[in-house]
Coordinates of C-alpha atoms in Angstrom, one line a residue:
X1 CA 95.1 111.3 51.4
X2 CA 92.4 110.2 53.8
X3 CA 92.0 111.3 57.4
X4 CA 91.0 108.5 59.8
X5 CA 88.8 110.0 62.5
X6 CA 87.0 108.4 65.4
X7 CA 83.3 109.1 65.6
X8 CA 83.9 111.3 68.6
X9 CA 86.3 113.4 66.6
X10 CA 83.9 113.4 63.6
X11 CA 81.0 114.6 65.8
X12 CA 83.1 117.3 67.5
X13 CA 84.3 118.6 64.1
X14 CA 80.7 118.5 62.7
X15 CA 79.6 120.8 65.5
X16 CA 82.2 123.4 64.5
X17 CA 81.7 123.7 60.7
X18 CA 79.0 124.9 58.4
X19 CA 76.3 122.3 57.8
X20 CA 75.9 123.0 54.1
X21 CA 79.5 121.9 53.2
X22 CA 80.4 118.6 51.6
X23 CA 82.5 117.8 54.6
X24 CA 79.5 118.2 56.9
X25 CA 77.5 115.9 54.7
X26 CA 80.2 113.2 54.8
X27 CA 80.7 113.5 58.5
X28 CA 76.9 113.2 59.2
X29 CA 76.5 110.2 56.9
X30 CA 77.7 107.6 59.4
X31 CA 75.2 105.7 61.5
X32 CA 77.3 103.8 64.0
X33 CA 78.6 105.0 67.3
X34 CA 82.1 103.5 67.4
X35 CA 85.0 102.7 65.1
X36 CA 86.6 105.0 62.5
X37 CA 85.5 107.1 59.5
X38 CA 87.7 107.9 56.5
X39 CA 87.3 111.4 55.0
X40 CA 89.3 112.4 51.9
X41 CA 91.4 115.5 52.3
X42 CA 89.9 117.3 49.2
X43 CA 86.6 118.0 51.1
X44 CA 88.5 120.0 53.8
X45 CA 88.8 123.8 53.3
X46 CA 91.1 126.1 55.3
X47 CA 88.5 126.7 58.0
X48 CA 87.7 123.0 58.6
X49 CA 91.4 122.1 58.6
X50 CA 92.0 124.8 61.3
X51 CA 89.2 123.3 63.4
X52 CA 90.5 119.8 63.0
X53 CA 94.0 121.0 63.9
X54 CA 92.7 122.6 67.2
X55 CA 90.9 119.4 68.0
X56 CA 94.0 117.3 67.3
X57 CA 96.1 119.6 69.5
X58 CA 93.6 119.4 72.3
X59 CA 93.5 115.6 72.2
X60 CA 97.3 115.4 71.7
X61 CA 96.6 113.2 68.6
X62 CA 100.1 113.3 67.1
X63 CA 99.1 110.9 64.3
X64 CA 96.4 113.2 63.0
X65 CA 98.6 116.3 63.5
X66 CA 101.4 114.8 61.3
X67 CA 99.0 113.9 58.6
X68 CA 97.8 117.5 58.5
X69 CA 101.4 118.8 58.4
X70 CA 102.0 116.5 55.4
X71 CA 98.9 117.8 53.7
X72 CA 100.0 121.4 54.3
X73 CA 103.3 120.7 52.6
X74 CA 101.5 118.9 49.7
X75 CA 99.1 121.8 49.1
X76 CA 101.9 124.4 49.3
X77 CA 103.5 122.7 46.3
X78 CA 107.1 123.9 47.0
X79 CA 107.5 124.1 43.3
X80 CA 106.6 120.5 42.7
X81 CA 103.1 120.8 41.2
X82 CA 104.2 119.1 38.0
X83 CA 102.0 116.2 36.9
X84 CA 104.2 113.4 35.4
X85 CA 102.5 111.6 32.5
X86 CA 105.2 109.1 31.4
X87 CA 106.8 106.4 33.6
X88 CA 110.3 107.0 32.1
X89 CA 110.2 110.6 33.4
X90 CA 109.1 109.7 36.9
X91 CA 112.6 108.7 38.1
X92 CA 114.3 112.1 37.5
X93 CA 111.2 113.9 38.7
X94 CA 111.3 111.9 42.0
X95 CA 115.1 112.5 42.5
X96 CA 114.6 116.2 42.0
X97 CA 111.6 116.3 44.3
X98 CA 113.5 114.5 47.2
X99 CA 116.7 116.5 46.8
X100 CA 115.0 119.9 46.9
X101 CA 115.1 121.0 50.5
X102 CA 116.1 117.5 51.5
X103 CA 117.4 116.7 55.0
X104 CA 118.3 113.0 55.3
X105 CA 116.9 111.5 52.2
X106 CA 114.0 109.9 54.1
X107 CA 110.3 109.5 53.6
X108 CA 107.8 109.0 56.4
X109 CA 104.8 106.7 56.7
X110 CA 102.0 106.5 59.3
X111 CA 102.1 103.0 60.7
X112 CA 99.0 101.0 61.6
X113 CA 99.3 102.0 65.2
X114 CA 99.3 105.6 64.2
X115 CA 103.0 106.3 64.8
X116 CA 105.0 108.2 62.2
X117 CA 108.0 106.1 60.9
X118 CA 110.9 107.2 58.8
X119 CA 112.5 105.2 55.9
X120 CA 115.7 105.8 54.0
X121 CA 115.5 106.1 50.3
X122 CA 118.1 103.5 49.2
X123 CA 117.4 103.6 45.4
X124 CA 115.0 104.8 42.7
X125 CA 114.9 102.6 39.6
X126 CA 112.9 102.1 36.4
X127 CA 112.4 98.3 36.1
X128 CA 111.0 96.2 33.3
X129 CA 111.1 92.4 34.0
X130 CA 111.4 89.8 31.3
X131 CA 110.3 86.8 33.3
X132 CA 107.5 85.9 35.6
X133 CA 103.8 86.9 35.7
X134 CA 104.5 90.6 35.4
X135 CA 106.9 90.2 32.4
X136 CA 106.9 93.2 30.2
X137 CA 105.1 95.5 32.6
X138 CA 107.4 98.4 33.6
X139 CA 107.3 100.1 37.0
X140 CA 109.3 102.5 39.1
X141 CA 110.5 101.3 42.4
X142 CA 111.7 103.3 45.4
X143 CA 113.7 100.9 47.6
X144 CA 113.6 101.8 51.3
X145 CA 115.6 100.8 54.4
X146 CA 115.0 101.1 58.1
X147 CA 115.9 99.3 61.4
X148 CA 112.4 97.9 61.9
X149 CA 110.6 95.7 64.4
X150 CA 111.0 92.7 62.1
X151 CA 114.7 93.2 61.6
X152 CA 115.5 92.7 65.2
X153 CA 117.1 89.3 65.9
X154 CA 116.4 87.1 68.9
X155 CA 119.5 86.5 71.0
X156 CA 120.0 82.9 69.7
X157 CA 120.1 83.8 66.0
X158 CA 123.6 84.4 64.8
X159 CA 122.8 83.9 61.1
X160 CA 124.4 86.9 59.2
X161 CA 122.1 86.4 56.2
X162 CA 119.1 87.1 58.5
X163 CA 120.3 90.4 59.8
X164 CA 118.6 92.4 57.1
X165 CA 115.4 90.4 57.2
X166 CA 112.5 92.9 57.5
X167 CA 114.7 96.0 56.9
X168 CA 113.4 96.7 53.4
X169 CA 110.3 98.2 51.9
X170 CA 109.4 99.5 48.5
X171 CA 107.0 102.0 46.8
X172 CA 106.0 100.9 43.4
X173 CA 104.4 103.1 40.6
X174 CA 102.8 101.9 37.4
X175 CA 101.9 103.8 34.2
X176 CA 98.2 103.6 34.9
X177 CA 98.6 105.7 38.1
X178 CA 100.2 108.7 36.3
X179 CA 98.6 111.7 34.6
X180 CA 96.4 113.1 37.3
X181 CA 98.4 113.6 40.5
X182 CA 101.5 115.5 41.4
X183 CA 104.5 113.7 42.9
X184 CA 103.5 114.6 46.5
X185 CA 100.0 113.4 45.8
X186 CA 101.3 110.2 44.3
X187 CA 103.3 109.5 47.4
X188 CA 100.5 110.4 49.7
X189 CA 98.2 108.0 47.8
X190 CA 100.7 105.3 48.8
X191 CA 100.8 106.5 52.4
X192 CA 104.2 108.2 52.3
X193 CA 105.3 111.8 52.9
X194 CA 108.4 113.7 52.1
X195 CA 110.6 114.6 55.1
X196 CA 110.3 118.1 56.7
X197 CA 111.7 119.8 59.7
X198 CA 108.6 119.0 61.8
X199 CA 109.0 115.2 61.1
X200 CA 112.7 115.3 61.8
X201 CA 112.2 117.0 65.1
X202 CA 109.6 114.4 66.1
X203 CA 112.0 111.6 65.1
X204 CA 114.8 113.2 67.2
X205 CA 112.5 113.1 70.2
X206 CA 111.6 109.5 69.6
X207 CA 115.3 108.5 69.2
X208 CA 116.1 110.2 72.5
X209 CA 113.3 108.4 74.4
X210 CA 114.5 105.1 72.9
X211 CA 118.0 105.7 74.1
X212 CA 116.7 106.5 77.6
X213 CA 114.2 103.6 77.9
X214 CA 115.9 100.7 76.0
X215 CA 118.7 99.9 78.6
X216 CA 116.1 99.7 81.5
X217 CA 115.8 95.9 81.4
X218 CA 113.2 94.5 83.8
X219 CA 111.8 98.0 84.6
X220 CA 108.0 98.6 84.6
X221 CA 106.3 101.0 82.1
X222 CA 102.8 102.1 81.4
X223 CA 101.7 101.6 77.8
X224 CA 98.9 103.6 76.2
X225 CA 97.1 103.8 72.8
X226 CA 98.3 100.7 71.0
X227 CA 101.1 98.2 70.2
X228 CA 101.8 94.9 68.5
X229 CA 101.4 91.5 70.2
X230 CA 103.8 88.8 69.1
X231 CA 102.1 85.6 68.0
X232 CA 103.8 82.3 68.2
X233 CA 106.4 81.9 65.5
X234 CA 109.1 84.0 64.1
X235 CA 108.7 87.5 65.6
X236 CA 110.6 89.0 62.6
X237 CA 107.7 88.2 60.3
X238 CA 105.1 91.0 60.3
X239 CA 102.3 88.5 59.8
X240 CA 103.1 87.3 63.3
X241 CA 102.4 90.7 64.8
X242 CA 98.9 91.5 66.0
X243 CA 97.8 95.1 66.5
X244 CA 96.1 95.7 69.9
X245 CA 94.6 98.9 71.2
X246 CA 94.4 100.2 74.7
X247 CA 91.2 101.9 75.7
X248 CA 91.4 105.7 76.1
X249 CA 91.9 107.0 79.6
X250 CA 93.5 103.7 80.6
X251 CA 97.0 102.1 80.4
X252 CA 98.6 98.7 80.5
X253 CA 101.4 97.6 82.7
X254 CA 104.4 96.3 80.8
X255 CA 108.0 95.2 81.6
X256 CA 111.0 96.0 79.4
X257 CA 112.1 92.6 78.0
X258 CA 114.8 93.8 75.7
X259 CA 117.4 91.7 77.4
X260 CA 116.4 88.6 75.5
X261 CA 117.1 90.3 72.2
X262 CA 120.4 91.0 70.4
X263 CA 119.8 94.2 68.5
X264 CA 122.0 94.7 65.4
X265 CA 121.3 98.3 64.3
X266 CA 122.8 99.3 60.9
X267 CA 123.5 103.0 61.1
X268 CA 124.5 103.8 57.5
X269 CA 123.8 102.5 54.1
X270 CA 126.6 101.6 51.6
X271 CA 124.5 103.2 48.8
X272 CA 126.7 104.0 45.7
X273 CA 125.3 107.3 44.6
X274 CA 124.7 109.3 47.8
X275 CA 124.9 113.1 47.9
X276 CA 126.9 114.3 50.9
X277 CA 125.2 113.1 54.1
X278 CA 121.9 112.5 52.4
X279 CA 120.7 109.0 51.6
X280 CA 123.2 107.4 54.1
X281 CA 121.7 107.3 57.6
X282 CA 119.4 104.4 58.2
X283 CA 116.6 105.4 60.7
X284 CA 115.4 103.4 63.6
X285 CA 111.8 102.5 64.3
X286 CA 111.8 103.2 68.0
X287 CA 109.8 100.2 69.3
X288 CA 110.7 98.4 72.6
X289 CA 110.3 94.7 73.2
X290 CA 108.0 94.5 76.2
X291 CA 106.0 91.9 78.2
X292 CA 102.4 92.7 78.8
X293 CA 101.6 91.8 82.4
X294 CA 97.9 91.4 81.9
X295 CA 97.9 89.6 78.6
X296 CA 101.1 87.6 79.4
X297 CA 102.4 88.1 75.9
X298 CA 105.5 89.7 74.5
X299 CA 104.8 92.8 72.4
X300 CA 106.3 95.7 70.6
X301 CA 105.3 99.2 71.8
X302 CA 106.6 102.5 70.4
X303 CA 108.4 104.8 72.8
X304 CA 105.8 107.5 72.2
X305 CA 103.3 105.2 73.8
X306 CA 105.3 104.4 76.9
X307 CA 106.0 106.2 80.1
X308 CA 107.9 105.1 83.2
X309 CA 105.8 103.5 85.9
X310 CA 105.6 105.6 89.1
X311 CA 105.5 103.3 92.1
X312 CA 103.3 104.4 95.0
X313 CA 104.8 103.2 98.3
X314 CA 102.2 105.3 100.2
X315 CA 99.6 102.6 99.4
X316 CA 101.1 100.7 102.3
X317 CA 99.1 102.9 104.6
X318 CA 95.9 101.7 103.1
X319 CA 96.7 98.0 103.6
X320 CA 95.0 97.0 106.8
X321 CA 96.8 94.0 108.4
X322 CA 97.4 92.9 112.0
X323 CA 100.6 94.6 113.2
X324 CA 102.6 91.4 113.5
X325 CA 101.7 90.5 109.9
X326 CA 102.8 93.9 108.7
X327 CA 106.1 93.7 110.6
X328 CA 106.9 90.3 109.3
X329 CA 106.3 91.2 105.6
X330 CA 108.3 94.4 106.1
X331 CA 111.2 92.3 107.2
X332 CA 110.9 89.7 104.5
X333 CA 110.6 92.2 101.6
X334 CA 113.4 94.5 102.7
X335 CA 117.1 93.8 102.3
X336 CA 116.5 91.4 99.5
X337 CA 120.1 91.6 98.5
X338 CA 121.3 89.9 101.7
X339 CA 122.7 86.5 100.8
X340 CA 120.6 83.5 102.0
X341 CA 122.1 80.9 99.7
X342 CA 121.8 77.2 100.5
X343 CA 124.7 75.0 101.6
X344 CA 124.3 73.3 98.2
X345 CA 125.3 75.8 95.4
X346 CA 122.4 76.8 93.1
X347 CA 119.6 75.8 95.5
X348 CA 117.1 78.3 96.6
X349 CA 118.2 81.4 98.3
X350 CA 114.8 83.0 97.6
X351 CA 112.0 84.1 99.8
X352 CA 108.7 82.3 99.5
X353 CA 105.7 83.6 101.5
X354 CA 102.5 81.5 101.6
X355 CA 99.3 83.6 102.2
X356 CA 96.4 81.4 103.4
X357 CA 92.8 82.4 104.1
X358 CA 89.3 82.7 102.7
X359 CA 88.5 84.7 99.7
X360 CA 88.5 88.5 99.9
X361 CA 90.7 88.9 103.0
X362 CA 93.6 90.7 101.2
X363 CA 96.0 87.9 100.2
X364 CA 96.5 89.2 96.7
X365 CA 96.4 92.8 97.7
X366 CA 99.3 92.2 100.1
X367 CA 101.6 91.2 97.2
X368 CA 100.3 94.1 95.0
X369 CA 100.9 96.7 97.7
X370 CA 104.4 95.4 98.6
X371 CA 105.5 95.5 95.0
X372 CA 104.8 99.2 95.2
X373 CA 106.7 99.5 98.5
X374 CA 109.8 97.8 97.1
X375 CA 109.4 99.5 93.7
X376 CA 109.5 96.3 91.6
X377 CA 107.1 94.9 89.0
X378 CA 104.5 92.4 90.2
X379 CA 104.4 89.4 87.9
X380 CA 101.1 87.9 88.7
X381 CA 100.5 84.4 87.4
X382 CA 97.2 82.4 87.9
X383 CA 97.6 78.7 88.6
X384 CA 95.5 78.0 85.4
X385 CA 98.4 79.2 83.3
X386 CA 100.7 76.3 84.5
X387 CA 98.6 73.5 83.1
X388 CA 97.4 70.3 84.7
X389 CA 100.1 67.8 84.0
X390 CA 103.6 67.4 85.4
X391 CA 105.2 68.2 82.0
X392 CA 103.2 71.4 81.4
X393 CA 103.9 72.6 85.0
X394 CA 107.6 72.1 84.5
X395 CA 107.7 73.9 81.2
X396 CA 105.4 76.8 82.1
X397 CA 106.9 77.3 85.6
X398 CA 110.4 77.3 84.3
X399 CA 109.6 80.0 81.8
X400 CA 107.8 82.1 84.5
X401 CA 110.7 81.8 87.0
X402 CA 113.2 82.8 84.3
X403 CA 111.2 85.9 83.6
X404 CA 110.8 86.8 87.2
X405 CA 114.5 86.3 87.8
X406 CA 115.5 88.3 84.7
X407 CA 113.3 91.2 85.7
X408 CA 114.1 91.0 89.5
X409 CA 110.4 91.2 90.0
X410 CA 108.0 90.0 92.7
X411 CA 106.3 86.8 91.6
X412 CA 102.7 86.2 92.7
X413 CA 101.3 82.7 92.1
X414 CA 97.6 83.3 92.7
X415 CA 95.1 80.5 93.6
X416 CA 97.9 77.9 93.8
X417 CA 95.7 75.3 95.4
X418 CA 96.2 72.6 92.7
X419 CA 100.0 72.7 93.0
X420 CA 100.4 72.9 96.8
X421 CA 97.6 70.6 97.9
X422 CA 98.6 67.6 100.0
X423 CA 99.6 64.5 98.1
X424 CA 97.5 61.4 98.4
X425 CA 96.7 58.3 96.2
X426 CA 96.3 60.4 93.0
X427 CA 99.5 59.7 91.1
X428 CA 99.0 62.5 88.6
X429 CA 98.4 65.0 91.3
X430 CA 101.4 63.7 93.2
X431 CA 103.6 64.1 90.1
X432 CA 102.4 67.7 89.7
X433 CA 103.2 68.7 93.3
X434 CA 106.6 67.0 93.0
X435 CA 107.5 68.8 89.8
X436 CA 106.3 72.1 91.3
X437 CA 108.5 71.5 94.3
X438 CA 111.5 70.6 92.2
X439 CA 111.3 73.5 89.8
X440 CA 110.6 76.0 92.6
X441 CA 113.7 74.9 94.6
X442 CA 116.1 76.8 92.4
X443 CA 114.2 80.1 92.3
X444 CA 116.1 82.9 94.0
X445 CA 113.5 85.7 94.0
X446 CA 110.6 86.8 96.1
X447 CA 107.5 84.7 95.7
X448 CA 104.0 85.1 97.1
X449 CA 101.6 82.2 96.9
X450 CA 98.0 82.4 97.8
X451 CA 95.5 79.6 98.7
X452 CA 92.0 79.2 100.1
X453 CA 92.7 75.7 101.3
X454 CA 94.0 76.5 104.8
X455 CA 94.3 73.0 106.1
X456 CA 95.2 71.1 102.9
X457 CA 98.7 72.3 102.0
X458 CA 101.5 69.7 101.5
X459 CA 104.0 69.5 104.2
X460 CA 106.9 69.8 101.7
X461 CA 105.5 73.1 100.5
X462 CA 105.1 74.4 104.0
X463 CA 108.7 73.5 104.8
X464 CA 110.0 75.5 101.8
X465 CA 108.2 78.7 102.8
X466 CA 110.1 81.2 104.8
X467 CA 106.8 82.3 106.3
X468 CA 103.1 81.2 106.3
X469 CA 100.6 84.0 106.9
X470 CA 97.0 83.2 107.9
X471 CA 94.4 85.8 106.9
X472 CA 91.2 86.0 109.0
X473 CA 88.1 88.1 109.1
X474 CA 89.1 91.5 110.4
X475 CA 88.4 92.2 114.0
X476 CA 86.2 95.2 115.0
X477 CA 89.1 97.8 115.0
X478 CA 90.4 96.7 111.6
X479 CA 86.8 96.5 110.2
X480 CA 86.2 100.2 111.2
X481 CA 89.4 101.2 109.5
X482 CA 88.4 99.2 106.4
X483 CA 84.9 100.9 106.2
X484 CA 86.5 104.3 106.6
X485 CA 89.4 103.8 104.2
X486 CA 87.2 102.4 101.4
X487 CA 84.4 104.9 101.9
X488 CA 87.0 107.7 101.5
X489 CA 88.4 105.9 98.5
X490 CA 85.0 105.8 96.8
X491 CA 84.2 109.4 98.0
X492 CA 81.1 108.2 99.9
X493 CA 80.3 110.4 102.9
X494 CA 79.5 108.1 105.8
X495 CA 79.5 109.4 109.4
X496 CA 81.3 107.6 112.1
X497 CA 78.0 106.6 113.8
X498 CA 76.9 104.8 110.6
X499 CA 80.2 103.0 110.3
X500 CA 79.8 101.7 113.9
X501 CA 76.4 100.4 112.9
X502 CA 77.8 98.7 109.8
X503 CA 80.5 97.0 111.8
X504 CA 78.0 95.7 114.3
X505 CA 75.4 94.5 111.8
X506 CA 77.9 92.9 109.3
X507 CA 80.5 91.5 111.7
X508 CA 81.8 88.7 109.4
X509 CA 82.5 90.8 106.3
X510 CA 85.8 90.5 104.5
X511 CA 87.6 93.5 102.9
X512 CA 86.1 92.5 99.5
X513 CA 82.6 92.2 101.0
X514 CA 83.0 95.7 102.4
X515 CA 84.3 97.1 99.2
X516 CA 81.6 95.6 97.0
X517 CA 78.8 96.5 99.4
X518 CA 80.0 100.1 99.5
X519 CA 80.1 100.3 95.7
X520 CA 76.6 98.7 95.3
X521 CA 75.0 100.9 97.9
X522 CA 76.6 104.0 96.5
X523 CA 75.2 103.3 93.1
X524 CA 71.8 102.5 94.5
X525 CA 71.5 105.7 96.5
X526 CA 72.7 107.7 93.5
X527 CA 70.3 106.1 91.1
X528 CA 67.3 106.4 93.5
X529 CA 68.3 109.9 94.9
X530 CA 68.2 108.6 98.4
X531 CA 70.6 109.2 101.3
X532 CA 73.3 106.7 102.3
X533 CA 71.7 104.9 105.3
X534 CA 71.8 101.6 107.2
X535 CA 68.5 100.7 105.4
X536 CA 70.2 101.1 102.0
X537 CA 73.0 98.9 103.1
X538 CA 70.5 96.3 104.3
X539 CA 68.7 96.3 100.9
X540 CA 72.0 95.9 99.0
X541 CA 73.3 93.2 101.4
X542 CA 70.6 90.9 100.1
X543 CA 72.2 91.0 96.6
X544 CA 75.6 90.3 98.1
X545 CA 74.4 87.3 100.0
X546 CA 75.2 89.0 103.3
X547 CA 73.1 88.6 106.5
X548 CA 72.9 91.4 109.0
X549 CA 72.6 90.5 112.7
X550 CA 69.3 92.3 113.1
X551 CA 66.4 92.5 110.7
X552 CA 65.1 96.0 110.1
X553 CA 62.1 97.5 108.3
X554 CA 63.2 99.7 105.4
X555 CA 61.8 103.1 104.8
X556 CA 62.1 102.4 101.1
X557 CA 59.9 99.8 99.3
X558 CA 61.9 96.8 98.0
X559 CA 60.4 97.2 94.5
X560 CA 61.9 100.7 94.3
X561 CA 65.4 99.3 94.8
X562 CA 64.9 96.6 92.2
X563 CA 63.8 99.2 89.7
X564 CA 66.7 101.6 90.5
X565 CA 69.6 99.1 90.6
X566 CA 72.0 99.9 87.7
X567 CA 72.3 97.3 84.9

């Protein structure tokens, strides 16, 4: 068995063990600062294993903890320290090993995403083929069954012969592998571990989370650690799954997209020679079919790596809008279940809000905040995802609208300029706008669209919007609130007098201008160990392309700020 440690884990462990040990030498041999390091289990003694266990507990690294539990059971022997030397004797030895203190007749394996997964032992056989490239080479096969990711059928697949696609796995042993290792060590070398009460308790928790989360179609979750992206093609083929990792201390927003699947879960095997309840229950690999809202890809994420998203309606207080804008959006985003169907059945009963204005004035933020207020996922789509032809717009937009309707989410079409610009003599552009209008007409949800082209929106688009909201540079009172709200958000101590100066000297700043200028000035003052002052804001405004109303001499040389600006 090999432990897979991050370099952070390796360095932390190195600081806790004696430097003359073989483990210390292996841990200190690496020269890179990221990635993983593989350390064989035989170089760990009881003291170093205890240190590693404490670290795994502190980091809540379940994957590493379960490996260590498996190693403890292997080293304890449990009466199975026999080394098998002949392949013919391996079958009865395996049967005896699995049935001694057996629970379900399962083995467990650590998946590539670090999750512990159970498999039912369906059969153990000695096989010697007569044909093919391996004719005459005997081996022992442990056939395994589980309800896996790749055994889940899409909703449009009713082919019975495909139901078990991806459910099987196998562990193979050859004569050349025997003679040195015990049976637990042979299995560990293949990445499999015998069941134990700790593993069963973990699986029971996983199954409970799966039962709780799986029916929540269209609900938003936060994913952490890792998952599997689905490439184009048959999602039941493991080669079409791509492992992705989520940076520590961060999470990814995902939506439960299980509704498009038809799960066929086999609960029990029809195995001929089962003992009581052992070797009968087929375990479930508790992955949920999700849609990654940032990557715009379907993916599989284990329930251990998911938690329900907690909406934050209190963010509404931080959205600074004119009172009439706020009241209008409150009205439009509330009571969404009130029927507004068209006279013609099937035509749009949805709510489309067009947000118009220059960059940085809060158009996108409005949709983001109101998704929190109404507790619905925000499905944000950039116009570049729709393509640049009428055909691509039709196909992409149809899929997007189906998802938004299926999830009952808020749809945000960001930077929609290309699709809502006035029609003219450009036939291709006219076709794109026409197709956009036609497809949009049958959407029944809540749609926000944003554009910077204030005076160049097609009349047909405007007529289909229930409201058009124009965003302008914030007036003095709103600018003061923006400076105060954002400085508090970034924990920058700015007195009211300085905020008054900033509003006077940067009168045409958008919300984004204020945010970025605050961030840059804060980093500059921190790096140069200087107080936050109007002079510091003047220095940083140059790098933001902002002009103040009055030019001032700075107390600090310009070259100092150039040297201290963070990379």
